[in-house]
Amino acid sequence: MTVLLSALDQILSFTHFIYLLGGVLVGLVVGIIPGLGGIAGMSLLLPFIYGMEPSVGLGMLMGLVAVIPTGDTFTSVLMGIPGSSSSQATVMDGFPLAKKGQAARALSAAFMCSMIGGVVGAIVLSVFILVARPIVLSFSSAELFMLTLLGLSVVAALSGGNIFKGLAACGFGLLVGSVGSAPATGEFRFTLGIDYLYDGIPLVVVGLGIFALPEIISLLVQNKAIASTPNKLGHGLKQGIKDVFQNLPLVGKSSIFGSLVGAIPGLGGSVVDWMTYSFAMNSSKDSSQFGKGDIRGVIAPESANNACASGSMIPTLLFGIPGSGSAAVFLGGMLLLGLQPGVSMITTHLDLTYTIIWSLALANILGAVFCICFTRPISLLTYVKFSILAPIILTLILFAAYQATRSLGDFIVLGVIATIGVLMKDAGWPRPAFLIGFVLSSGAENYFFQSIQFYGYSWFERPGVIIIALLILLGFVLPPILKSRRKAQKDEDQATEKALPVTSVTDLILILFITSAGAYALFKIWDMSTLTKAFPLIAIAIVLFSCIALLIQRYKVKHQKVATNIRLEACYIIGFFFIACGYYYLGFISTTFIFSLLFLSYLAKASWLKSLIISFCLVVFLLVMRHIMHIDYPEGFLDPYILTPIDKIF
């Protein structure tokens, strides 16, 4: 109890509260922009937590995690575009309510039950911490290694119907994560003789490259506002809050259910909203209005998805198993702050665990209050043409990426990872699986090495290891069985023409590229010591097995071939590399100003005055961050003419 109250005192301190508030505000903006979501938002925040006190850095991250499921409600209700996978079911009744002129009612109900769901999720998390403590304390490195493999096995749930794509993406993530020195021997692997790669690839660069840049490029290709036609908010803010209190049993059940589902790696927000929506509809005496504008169709999924964000912290904190892409980035943030998930989070760092719980609860309350109070001005962001926002977001991404090692390599690797991300997005490959593999790579190899060091090869015989191995096997075997049963049942109910699996040229390019990477890695590591190559060999085996299975599947199973058109995406990627070179050779600040001005004027068709104001504000932001964070940007040829007089003045 003393630790719990001490953590509460910590989050109410001025410094912690300000950083938590910053995370909440960033989370709301990220949630409003469809496609970005928690992974991109958290990747943007990672550079800012370097050197922070762990409690403050965690508070900032939790502020963002907690409110993204709240912010994405705006697009779901106002124009029927899910802000993220966790808000898809909200569209079913939220958008019809908006069409009826009851958008304000739907939004206020969503925000209120999001707040309740988030608080309930934080309470469930605190209970789990107490219950799971004796179990976690009994785990050794062998069990922790198997739990890491269990975390990797969630790719079965993230593979979008093709488990081999999920395995290939995950194995490739493991392989990319093993670049650099081997923890057991210190030998360097897969560095290609490039100095930048000797310390491995930074998480922030991978997170931004695999998610943020591909989503921005996709929105730029569409070249339109998030909302194509305005939708009046109408009245009913108070009525929405009344609706929540009239349906409190539904809110409570959905919140608890969301917390429990969030604790299961691999499920999370992509399914919990539909499960609770279905529950609300089936348990209702009159379900005739569901899908036509029933407020209960908003309340159930919105209660669950915020609670789910809290529930996902259970496996992440206690076992180091991220059940989703955003949880994987959060895990990386913990490692940046010097925190190791697992036993230490309920012993040495119990105060930080309770700080996370309090931060979750407070962030949900703040996010809901902000959204309810500022519904009208916040909703206007959804009508801004994205090409106006693109230079701002791109500048933030490049600024965040540069903080990784502060070298040109950050930009180049960001572009390479972004290229892979664009290809994966176009071909429908699961990018969260790649990110989870990358994040878990280091921990998995460390636990693997320690298990062999402490127990030899007898660690396979430990009861805990055997039980977890059976769970992993069950995780791979059970989904296909259930899927085949559902398909058989569907075929019995109605004779429907089976949809052929889809393939494209991008699919083949990815398969060949990842296969080549695996073969090259095998060639380079073959003559290294056993401990150096042991773990990469596992990753290589996963990659080659999955890619061969995909090739066989491609030519043995009949596929529907679809045309792929990523010419515009390719142009944007090439343009990014030119901009990156400009940042380094002309100067970071000069290139930001020139690029933003030209982009806004010619591509976004903004007025010269608006373009100048936005470009100037971006330069001011970079200069302020340079002063606060003591950053030396690449100066190139032009920046000294700007920075020298400024440094003399300040």
XYZ file of C-alpha atoms in Angstrom:
650
model
C 0.000 0.000 0.000
C 2.898 2.345 0.785
C 4.398 1.766 -2.659
C 1.003 2.357 -4.294
C 0.533 5.703 -2.529
C 4.142 6.683 -3.229
C 3.543 6.077 -6.957
C 0.409 8.246 -6.803
C 2.427 11.048 -5.240
C 4.988 10.656 -8.023
C 2.498 11.038 -10.900
C 0.928 14.089 -9.269
C 4.280 15.872 -9.184
C 4.520 18.813 -11.597
C 7.236 17.306 -13.838
C 5.546 13.941 -14.212
C 2.151 15.524 -14.832
C 3.498 17.814 -17.573
C 5.166 14.939 -19.446
C 2.070 12.767 -19.019
C -0.010 15.629 -20.413
C 2.376 15.897 -23.369
C 1.940 12.198 -24.103
C -1.855 12.577 -23.901
C -1.895 15.477 -26.379
C 0.388 13.673 -28.845
C -1.747 10.550 -28.496
C -4.920 12.456 -29.335
C -3.424 13.942 -32.507
C -1.922 10.591 -33.574
C -5.241 8.867 -32.899
C -7.098 11.326 -35.135
C -4.886 10.606 -38.164
C -5.973 7.230 -39.619
C -3.232 4.673 -40.108
C -0.590 6.124 -37.802
C -1.736 4.547 -34.542
C 0.246 3.705 -31.444
C 3.326 2.266 -33.133
C 4.185 5.405 -35.093
C 3.235 7.705 -32.209
C 5.350 5.849 -29.661
C 8.257 5.647 -32.093
C 8.097 9.447 -32.373
C 8.274 9.795 -28.597
C 11.172 7.388 -28.032
C 13.954 9.919 -28.792
C 12.511 12.344 -26.246
C 12.757 9.854 -23.369
C 16.544 9.435 -23.681
C 18.101 10.487 -20.400
C 14.754 10.905 -18.623
C 13.954 9.579 -15.188
C 12.272 6.190 -15.809
C 9.078 7.223 -14.005
C 8.740 10.393 -16.114
C 9.542 8.640 -19.406
C 7.062 5.848 -18.659
C 4.411 8.420 -17.784
C 4.861 10.109 -21.161
C 4.612 6.801 -23.026
C 1.564 5.680 -21.049
C -0.137 8.994 -21.729
C 0.098 8.235 -25.424
C -0.829 4.532 -25.154
C -3.935 5.279 -23.110
C -5.568 7.903 -25.330
C -4.948 6.726 -28.911
C -8.073 4.488 -28.687
C -9.906 7.656 -27.558
C -8.601 9.997 -30.265
C -9.334 7.611 -33.135
C -13.059 7.889 -32.325
C -13.270 11.227 -34.174
C -12.665 9.759 -37.613
C -14.778 6.670 -36.876
C -17.835 8.721 -35.951
C -17.501 11.797 -38.160
C -16.719 10.143 -41.482
C -16.811 6.370 -41.050
C -13.041 5.838 -41.314
C -11.566 3.689 -38.524
C -8.728 5.632 -36.909
C -7.112 2.301 -36.025
C -7.955 -1.410 -35.974
C -9.439 -1.038 -32.482
C -12.136 1.398 -33.635
C -13.566 -0.522 -36.585
C -16.725 -1.651 -34.786
C -17.409 1.912 -33.597
C -18.045 2.867 -37.215
C -21.047 0.518 -37.406
C -23.278 2.741 -35.258
C -21.167 5.867 -34.693
C -21.267 6.967 -38.335
C -25.031 6.357 -38.755
C -25.591 8.442 -35.601
C -23.507 11.230 -37.154
C -25.628 11.061 -40.315
C -28.689 11.559 -38.119
C -27.156 14.720 -36.655
C -26.194 12.992 -33.391
C -22.405 12.973 -33.800
C -21.917 14.945 -30.573
C -23.985 12.378 -28.685
C -21.963 9.472 -30.113
C -18.636 11.197 -29.409
C -19.435 12.156 -25.809
C -20.723 8.628 -25.081
C -17.570 7.148 -26.627
C -15.256 9.426 -24.635
C -17.059 8.797 -21.355
C -17.029 5.016 -21.644
C -13.431 5.130 -22.918
C -12.491 6.847 -19.670
C -14.361 4.269 -17.571
C -12.879 1.406 -19.596
C -9.342 2.744 -19.185
C -9.730 3.119 -15.427
C -11.217 -0.391 -15.113
C -8.311 -1.728 -17.182
C -5.823 -0.061 -14.826
C -7.566 -1.668 -11.836
C -7.476 -5.104 -13.505
C -3.762 -4.592 -14.233
C -3.050 -3.792 -10.560
C -4.914 -6.955 -9.453
C -2.940 -9.077 -11.924
C 0.324 -7.656 -10.585
C -0.530 -8.951 -7.100
C -1.816 -12.345 -8.266
C 0.980 -13.089 -10.766
C 3.847 -12.042 -8.502
C 4.629 -15.524 -7.017
C 4.414 -17.122 -10.483
C 6.824 -14.662 -12.095
C 9.305 -14.978 -9.216
C 9.607 -18.714 -9.887
C 10.725 -18.241 -13.506
C 14.331 -18.784 -14.577
C 16.037 -17.723 -17.815
C 14.869 -20.983 -19.456
C 11.189 -20.225 -18.827
C 11.729 -16.607 -19.849
C 13.238 -17.754 -23.160
C 10.215 -19.949 -23.796
C 7.900 -17.066 -22.894
C 9.739 -14.973 -25.475
C 9.050 -17.691 -28.040
C 5.417 -17.633 -26.905
C 5.441 -13.920 -27.642
C 6.830 -14.642 -31.093
C 4.123 -17.219 -31.688
C 1.484 -14.462 -31.677
C 2.419 -13.886 -35.317
C -0.116 -16.629 -36.010
C -2.784 -14.161 -34.955
C -1.158 -11.249 -36.804
C -0.544 -13.020 -40.116
C -3.747 -11.902 -41.841
C -4.803 -15.388 -42.862
C -1.396 -16.577 -44.125
C 0.730 -17.896 -41.295
C 3.794 -18.308 -43.535
C 3.828 -14.574 -44.253
C 3.631 -13.937 -40.513
C 6.490 -16.353 -39.812
C 8.624 -14.930 -42.630
C 8.085 -11.362 -41.376
C 8.821 -12.385 -37.790
C 11.938 -14.364 -38.740
C 13.182 -11.434 -40.814
C 12.616 -9.162 -37.796
C 14.671 -11.549 -35.645
C 17.427 -11.507 -38.262
C 17.490 -7.696 -38.486
C 17.515 -7.565 -34.676
C 20.652 -9.735 -34.550
C 22.705 -7.241 -36.597
C 25.674 -6.032 -34.548
C 27.631 -7.727 -31.785
C 26.635 -11.113 -30.373
C 25.850 -10.808 -26.632
C 27.590 -14.085 -25.786
C 30.906 -13.555 -27.609
C 31.090 -9.942 -28.772
C 31.662 -10.989 -32.402
C 30.084 -8.730 -35.025
C 27.435 -10.102 -37.384
C 25.929 -8.838 -40.656
C 27.541 -5.385 -40.423
C 28.549 -5.313 -44.136
C 31.657 -3.420 -43.036
C 29.528 -0.347 -42.200
C 30.423 1.368 -38.924
C 26.820 2.417 -38.304
C 25.684 -1.225 -38.027
C 28.225 -2.279 -35.399
C 25.853 -1.275 -32.588
C 22.793 -2.723 -34.307
C 19.832 -0.881 -35.826
C 18.034 1.459 -33.393
C 14.436 0.610 -32.489
C 13.155 4.126 -33.176
C 14.418 3.948 -36.771
C 12.773 0.559 -37.324
C 9.467 1.630 -35.755
C 9.239 4.831 -37.793
C 10.410 3.147 -40.989
C 8.145 0.112 -40.918
C 4.975 1.975 -39.883
C 5.016 5.784 -39.886
C 6.603 6.541 -43.276
C 4.586 3.947 -45.264
C 1.345 5.316 -43.777
C 2.310 8.912 -44.585
C 3.226 7.937 -48.143
C -0.094 6.099 -48.502
C -2.030 9.189 -47.372
C 0.010 11.420 -49.681
C -0.792 9.169 -52.639
C -4.501 9.602 -51.864
C -3.873 13.381 -51.616
C -7.080 14.319 -49.835
C -8.354 15.359 -46.438
C -9.109 12.685 -43.851
C -12.774 13.669 -44.168
C -14.028 14.234 -47.706
C -17.343 15.850 -46.718
C -18.103 17.802 -43.529
C -20.452 16.143 -41.025
C -22.182 18.426 -38.543
C -21.640 17.604 -34.885
C -25.172 18.500 -33.908
C -26.230 18.533 -30.279
C -26.375 15.938 -27.534
C -23.084 16.032 -25.607
C -24.991 15.695 -22.319
C -27.274 13.022 -23.751
C -24.260 10.883 -24.670
C -23.000 10.982 -21.077
C -26.498 10.057 -19.836
C -26.513 7.108 -22.277
C -23.349 5.763 -20.680
C -24.784 5.825 -17.168
C -28.012 4.231 -18.417
C -25.917 1.355 -19.825
C -23.391 0.966 -16.975
C -23.718 -2.866 -16.824
C -22.733 -3.039 -20.505
C -19.835 -0.626 -19.893
C -18.587 -2.701 -16.949
C -18.818 -6.058 -18.738
C -17.155 -4.703 -21.895
C -14.347 -3.077 -19.875
C -13.508 -6.220 -17.910
C -13.728 -8.347 -21.041
C -11.468 -5.914 -22.925
C -8.863 -6.062 -20.149
C -8.796 -9.869 -20.186
C -8.608 -10.090 -23.985
C -5.824 -7.483 -24.021
C -3.810 -9.716 -21.693
C -3.778 -12.468 -24.332
C -0.863 -11.859 -26.737
C -1.959 -11.669 -30.353
C -5.604 -10.769 -29.840
C -5.803 -7.201 -28.554
C -7.620 -4.308 -30.170
C -8.028 -5.867 -33.602
C -10.712 -8.284 -32.335
C -11.923 -7.055 -28.951
C -14.132 -4.310 -30.401
C -15.955 -6.777 -32.661
C -16.317 -9.312 -29.856
C -17.896 -6.789 -27.494
C -20.039 -5.342 -30.296
C -21.364 -8.824 -31.015
C -21.968 -9.381 -27.293
C -23.921 -6.122 -26.988
C -26.058 -6.981 -30.007
C -26.762 -10.577 -28.995
C -27.541 -9.711 -25.372
C -29.929 -6.931 -26.334
C -33.691 -7.511 -26.220
C -34.099 -5.293 -29.272
C -31.184 -5.409 -31.701
C -33.059 -4.032 -34.691
C -31.274 -0.652 -34.568
C -27.724 -2.038 -34.419
C -25.885 -0.902 -37.524
C -28.424 1.885 -38.014
C -27.445 4.141 -35.119
C -27.794 2.360 -31.753
C -25.763 4.101 -29.047
C -24.986 0.726 -27.448
C -23.035 -0.139 -30.599
C -20.687 2.730 -29.711
C -20.551 2.172 -25.949
C -19.523 -1.515 -26.016
C -16.445 -1.360 -28.324
C -15.240 1.993 -26.947
C -15.355 0.660 -23.361
C -13.393 -2.406 -24.417
C -10.604 -0.925 -26.552
C -9.295 1.438 -23.865
C -9.424 -1.349 -21.277
C -7.604 -3.558 -23.797
C -4.694 -1.082 -23.937
C -4.287 -1.488 -20.160
C -4.664 -5.267 -20.365
C -1.883 -5.517 -22.958
C 0.525 -4.194 -20.330
C 0.087 -7.398 -18.280
C 2.168 -9.739 -20.490
C 4.482 -6.877 -21.499
C 5.455 -5.896 -17.952
C 5.422 -9.320 -16.310
C 6.869 -11.509 -19.054
C 8.314 -9.199 -21.701
C 5.793 -10.519 -24.246
C 4.347 -7.710 -26.378
C 0.949 -8.805 -27.600
C 0.779 -6.054 -30.236
C 3.011 -3.740 -32.261
C 2.507 -0.767 -29.924
C 3.272 -2.962 -26.904
C 6.482 -4.006 -28.670
C 7.544 -0.359 -29.041
C 6.620 0.274 -25.403
C 8.845 -2.669 -24.459
C 11.655 -1.046 -26.444
C 10.999 2.204 -24.553
C 11.388 0.347 -21.256
C 14.742 -1.007 -22.397
C 15.850 2.518 -23.385
C 15.041 3.637 -19.843
C 17.155 0.813 -18.442
C 14.220 -1.331 -17.314
C 13.979 -5.076 -17.918
C 10.462 -6.547 -17.934
C 9.818 -9.545 -15.748
C 10.755 -10.228 -12.147
C 12.346 -6.817 -11.571
C 9.061 -5.036 -12.335
C 7.386 -6.625 -9.305
C 10.396 -6.565 -6.988
C 13.035 -3.874 -7.530
C 10.845 -1.614 -9.677
C 7.421 -2.233 -8.150
C 7.080 1.529 -7.632
C 7.487 2.078 -11.398
C 4.883 -0.590 -12.136
C 2.384 1.237 -9.946
C 3.435 4.504 -11.610
C 2.434 2.948 -14.942
C -0.931 1.884 -13.501
C -1.690 5.334 -12.055
C -0.508 6.968 -15.302
C -2.893 4.798 -17.316
C -5.845 5.760 -15.135
C -5.004 9.482 -15.101
C -4.248 9.601 -18.849
C -7.622 8.049 -19.675
C -9.385 10.637 -17.518
C -7.427 13.541 -19.051
C -7.937 12.265 -22.599
C -11.700 11.929 -22.140
C -11.995 15.381 -20.537
C -9.977 17.011 -23.364
C -12.043 15.293 -26.037
C -15.376 16.217 -24.486
C -14.365 19.841 -23.842
C -12.668 20.418 -27.193
C -14.757 18.212 -29.474
C -15.426 20.932 -32.037
C -11.889 22.309 -32.545
C -10.290 18.844 -32.440
C -12.751 17.510 -35.012
C -11.651 20.261 -37.439
C -8.260 18.508 -37.793
C -9.992 15.740 -39.708
C -10.897 18.206 -42.465
C -7.351 19.466 -43.052
C -5.841 18.223 -46.306
C -3.180 15.704 -45.345
C -0.583 17.148 -47.713
C -0.607 20.251 -45.454
C 0.200 18.087 -42.407
C 2.741 15.888 -44.228
C 5.812 18.212 -43.999
C 5.147 18.747 -40.288
C 4.854 15.022 -39.544
C 7.807 14.160 -41.807
C 9.983 16.742 -40.034
C 9.031 15.208 -36.679
C 9.849 11.728 -37.994
C 13.250 12.784 -39.320
C 13.993 14.670 -36.120
C 13.047 11.582 -34.081
C 15.087 9.239 -36.295
C 18.153 11.486 -36.109
C 18.169 11.206 -32.313
C 18.983 7.480 -32.565
C 22.704 7.881 -33.310
C 22.771 11.415 -34.802
C 24.419 10.324 -38.040
C 23.537 10.139 -41.736
C 23.068 6.389 -41.229
C 19.832 7.069 -39.324
C 18.295 8.642 -42.438
C 19.584 6.000 -44.855
C 18.429 3.033 -42.735
C 15.093 4.776 -42.137
C 14.607 4.976 -45.906
C 15.583 1.323 -46.425
C 13.222 0.099 -43.680
C 10.487 2.379 -45.060
C 10.929 0.776 -48.502
C 10.429 -2.648 -46.935
C 7.428 -1.268 -45.040
C 5.834 0.074 -48.237
C 6.284 -3.303 -49.961
C 4.830 -5.168 -46.964
C 1.861 -2.816 -46.784
C 1.164 -3.171 -50.506
C 1.419 -6.980 -50.383
C -0.599 -7.341 -47.167
C 2.258 -8.698 -45.079
C 1.919 -8.276 -41.266
C 4.253 -5.468 -40.258
C 3.550 -5.924 -36.500
C 5.010 -9.439 -36.806
C 8.255 -7.972 -38.167
C 8.398 -5.393 -35.370
C 7.698 -7.960 -32.630
C 10.470 -10.179 -34.020
C 12.901 -7.249 -34.043
C 12.081 -6.104 -30.500
C 12.225 -9.601 -28.984
C 15.405 -10.601 -30.810
C 17.861 -9.243 -28.242
C 16.022 -10.561 -25.191
C 15.428 -13.960 -26.751
C 19.121 -14.390 -27.577
C 20.193 -13.335 -24.076
C 17.786 -15.778 -22.397
C 18.856 -18.520 -24.826
C 22.536 -17.972 -24.004
C 21.876 -17.855 -20.234
C 19.777 -21.030 -20.363
C 22.622 -22.960 -22.000
C 25.185 -21.404 -19.664
C 23.275 -22.220 -16.458
C 21.583 -25.525 -17.315
C 23.396 -26.893 -20.359
C 20.980 -28.610 -22.710
C 18.988 -30.098 -19.832
C 16.875 -26.923 -19.640
C 14.590 -28.523 -22.237
C 13.463 -30.951 -19.512
C 12.257 -28.317 -17.025
C 8.474 -28.630 -16.328
C 7.821 -24.930 -16.949
C 9.602 -25.112 -20.306
C 7.559 -28.146 -21.370
C 4.257 -26.483 -20.388
C 5.063 -23.291 -22.299
C 6.235 -25.340 -25.306
C 2.856 -27.081 -25.358
C 1.112 -23.687 -25.249
C 3.200 -22.521 -28.226
C 2.312 -25.699 -30.132
C -1.344 -25.211 -29.253
C -1.144 -21.610 -30.494
C -0.024 -22.809 -33.923
C -2.260 -25.876 -34.207
C -5.540 -24.611 -32.751
C -6.215 -21.574 -35.026
C -6.079 -23.572 -38.307
C -8.397 -26.235 -36.801
C -10.909 -23.628 -35.651
C -10.659 -21.851 -38.992
C -11.327 -25.054 -40.945
C -14.320 -25.849 -38.723
C -15.766 -22.366 -39.260
C -15.224 -22.741 -42.997
C -16.902 -26.150 -43.006
C -19.843 -24.774 -41.047
C -20.126 -21.858 -43.436
C -20.096 -24.202 -46.425
C -22.899 -26.224 -44.853
C -24.980 -23.133 -44.148
C -24.645 -21.633 -47.598
C -23.027 -22.708 -50.814
C -20.679 -19.880 -51.620
C -17.900 -19.566 -54.125
C -14.577 -19.777 -52.344
C -12.516 -16.626 -52.609
C -9.098 -17.284 -54.049
C -6.054 -16.069 -52.101
C -4.597 -12.892 -53.575
C -1.057 -12.473 -54.854
C 0.909 -9.790 -56.690
C 4.337 -8.991 -58.064
C 5.136 -7.221 -54.778
C 4.523 -10.526 -52.995
C 7.120 -12.246 -55.145
C 9.619 -9.391 -54.720
C 9.325 -9.640 -50.921
C 9.652 -13.424 -50.900
C 12.765 -13.339 -53.087
C 14.295 -10.452 -51.130
C 13.786 -12.077 -47.706
C 14.967 -15.460 -49.047
C 18.123 -13.821 -50.418
C 18.701 -12.059 -47.079
C 18.370 -15.378 -45.235
C 20.723 -17.176 -47.638
C 23.305 -14.368 -47.403
C 23.090 -14.395 -43.593
C 23.612 -18.165 -43.559
C 26.694 -17.821 -45.767
C 28.197 -15.027 -43.625
C 27.625 -16.727 -40.255
C 28.490 -20.303 -41.104
C 32.145 -20.169 -39.990
C 31.542 -18.211 -36.761
C 31.618 -19.720 -33.267
C 28.686 -21.794 -32.044
C 27.375 -19.247 -29.532
C 27.630 -16.443 -32.092
C 25.641 -18.222 -34.780
C 23.218 -20.308 -32.666
C 20.402 -17.756 -32.417
C 20.740 -16.260 -35.934
C 20.527 -19.810 -37.291
C 17.084 -20.125 -35.678
C 15.980 -16.887 -37.373
C 17.463 -18.006 -40.714
C 15.687 -21.368 -40.456
C 12.338 -19.614 -39.847
C 12.933 -17.256 -42.778
C 13.987 -19.912 -45.303
C 11.312 -22.417 -44.254
C 8.550 -19.794 -44.486
C 9.716 -18.356 -47.819
C 10.051 -21.809 -49.397
C 6.538 -22.640 -48.123
C 5.259 -19.385 -49.648
C 6.876 -20.174 -53.010
C 5.366 -23.664 -53.018
C 2.018 -22.215 -51.999
C 2.256 -19.600 -54.733
C 2.728 -22.127 -57.523
C 0.677 -25.072 -56.182
C -2.402 -23.213 -54.946
C -4.482 -21.224 -57.393
C -4.238 -17.498 -56.604
C -6.060 -14.447 -57.839
C -3.425 -12.181 -59.341
C -3.923 -8.496 -58.646
C -2.118 -5.613 -60.280
C 0.299 -3.694 -58.130
C 0.930 -0.006 -58.633
C 3.466 1.479 -56.285
C 5.006 3.943 -58.730
C 3.940 6.975 -56.689
C 5.118 5.305 -53.481
C 8.475 4.605 -55.166
C 8.736 8.262 -56.213
C 8.121 9.406 -52.647
C 10.749 6.950 -51.336
C 13.312 8.227 -53.871
C 12.380 11.780 -52.920
C 12.934 10.892 -49.275
C 16.509 9.780 -50.001
C 17.178 13.061 -51.814
C 15.797 14.985 -48.827
C 17.942 12.901 -46.458
C 21.044 13.774 -48.461
C 19.976 17.424 -48.410
C 19.685 17.283 -44.612
C 23.250 16.077 -44.393
C 24.975 18.099 -47.127
C 22.982 21.356 -47.174
C 22.024 21.347 -43.506
C 19.187 19.997 -41.413
C 17.489 23.337 -40.747
C 17.982 24.791 -44.254
C 16.660 21.676 -45.963
C 13.632 21.569 -43.652
C 12.726 25.123 -44.616
C 13.322 24.664 -48.363
C 11.573 21.281 -48.553
C 8.531 22.417 -46.525
C 8.152 25.628 -48.501
C 8.337 23.920 -51.905
C 6.200 20.932 -50.863
C 3.423 23.091 -49.412
C 3.462 25.541 -52.311
C 3.588 23.139 -55.255
C 2.248 19.771 -54.044
C -0.198 20.868 -51.343
C -1.222 23.954 -53.408
C -1.104 26.133 -50.282
C -0.661 29.880 -50.520
C 2.877 31.248 -50.276
C 2.007 33.000 -47.028
C 0.694 29.829 -45.384
C 3.691 27.870 -46.701
C 6.126 30.457 -45.307
C 4.434 30.489 -41.884
C 4.437 26.682 -41.532
C 8.039 26.370 -42.778
C 9.194 29.117 -40.438
C 7.424 27.459 -37.463
C 9.157 24.152 -38.242
C 12.539 25.886 -38.252
C 11.730 27.536 -34.917
C 10.758 24.126 -33.493
C 14.089 22.611 -34.585
C 16.039 25.540 -33.133
C 14.196 25.316 -29.805
C 14.797 21.559 -29.599
C 18.460 22.141 -30.473
C 18.756 24.471 -27.500
C 16.773 22.324 -25.039
C 18.236 18.928 -25.980
C 21.756 20.204 -26.876
C 21.585 18.682 -30.354
C 24.116 19.317 -33.092
C 22.244 18.893 -36.378
C 24.141 18.166 -39.585
C 25.160 21.684 -40.635
C 26.148 21.113 -44.255
C 26.955 24.187 -46.343
C 24.044 26.468 -45.433
C 23.220 25.984 -41.741
C 26.325 27.783 -40.378
C 24.992 31.014 -41.914
C 21.804 30.572 -39.847
C 23.211 29.120 -36.618
C 26.241 31.389 -36.136
C 24.261 34.654 -35.671
C 21.645 32.847 -33.544
C 24.334 31.415 -31.262
C 25.849 34.888 -30.840
C 22.483 36.297 -29.754
C 21.516 33.455 -27.394
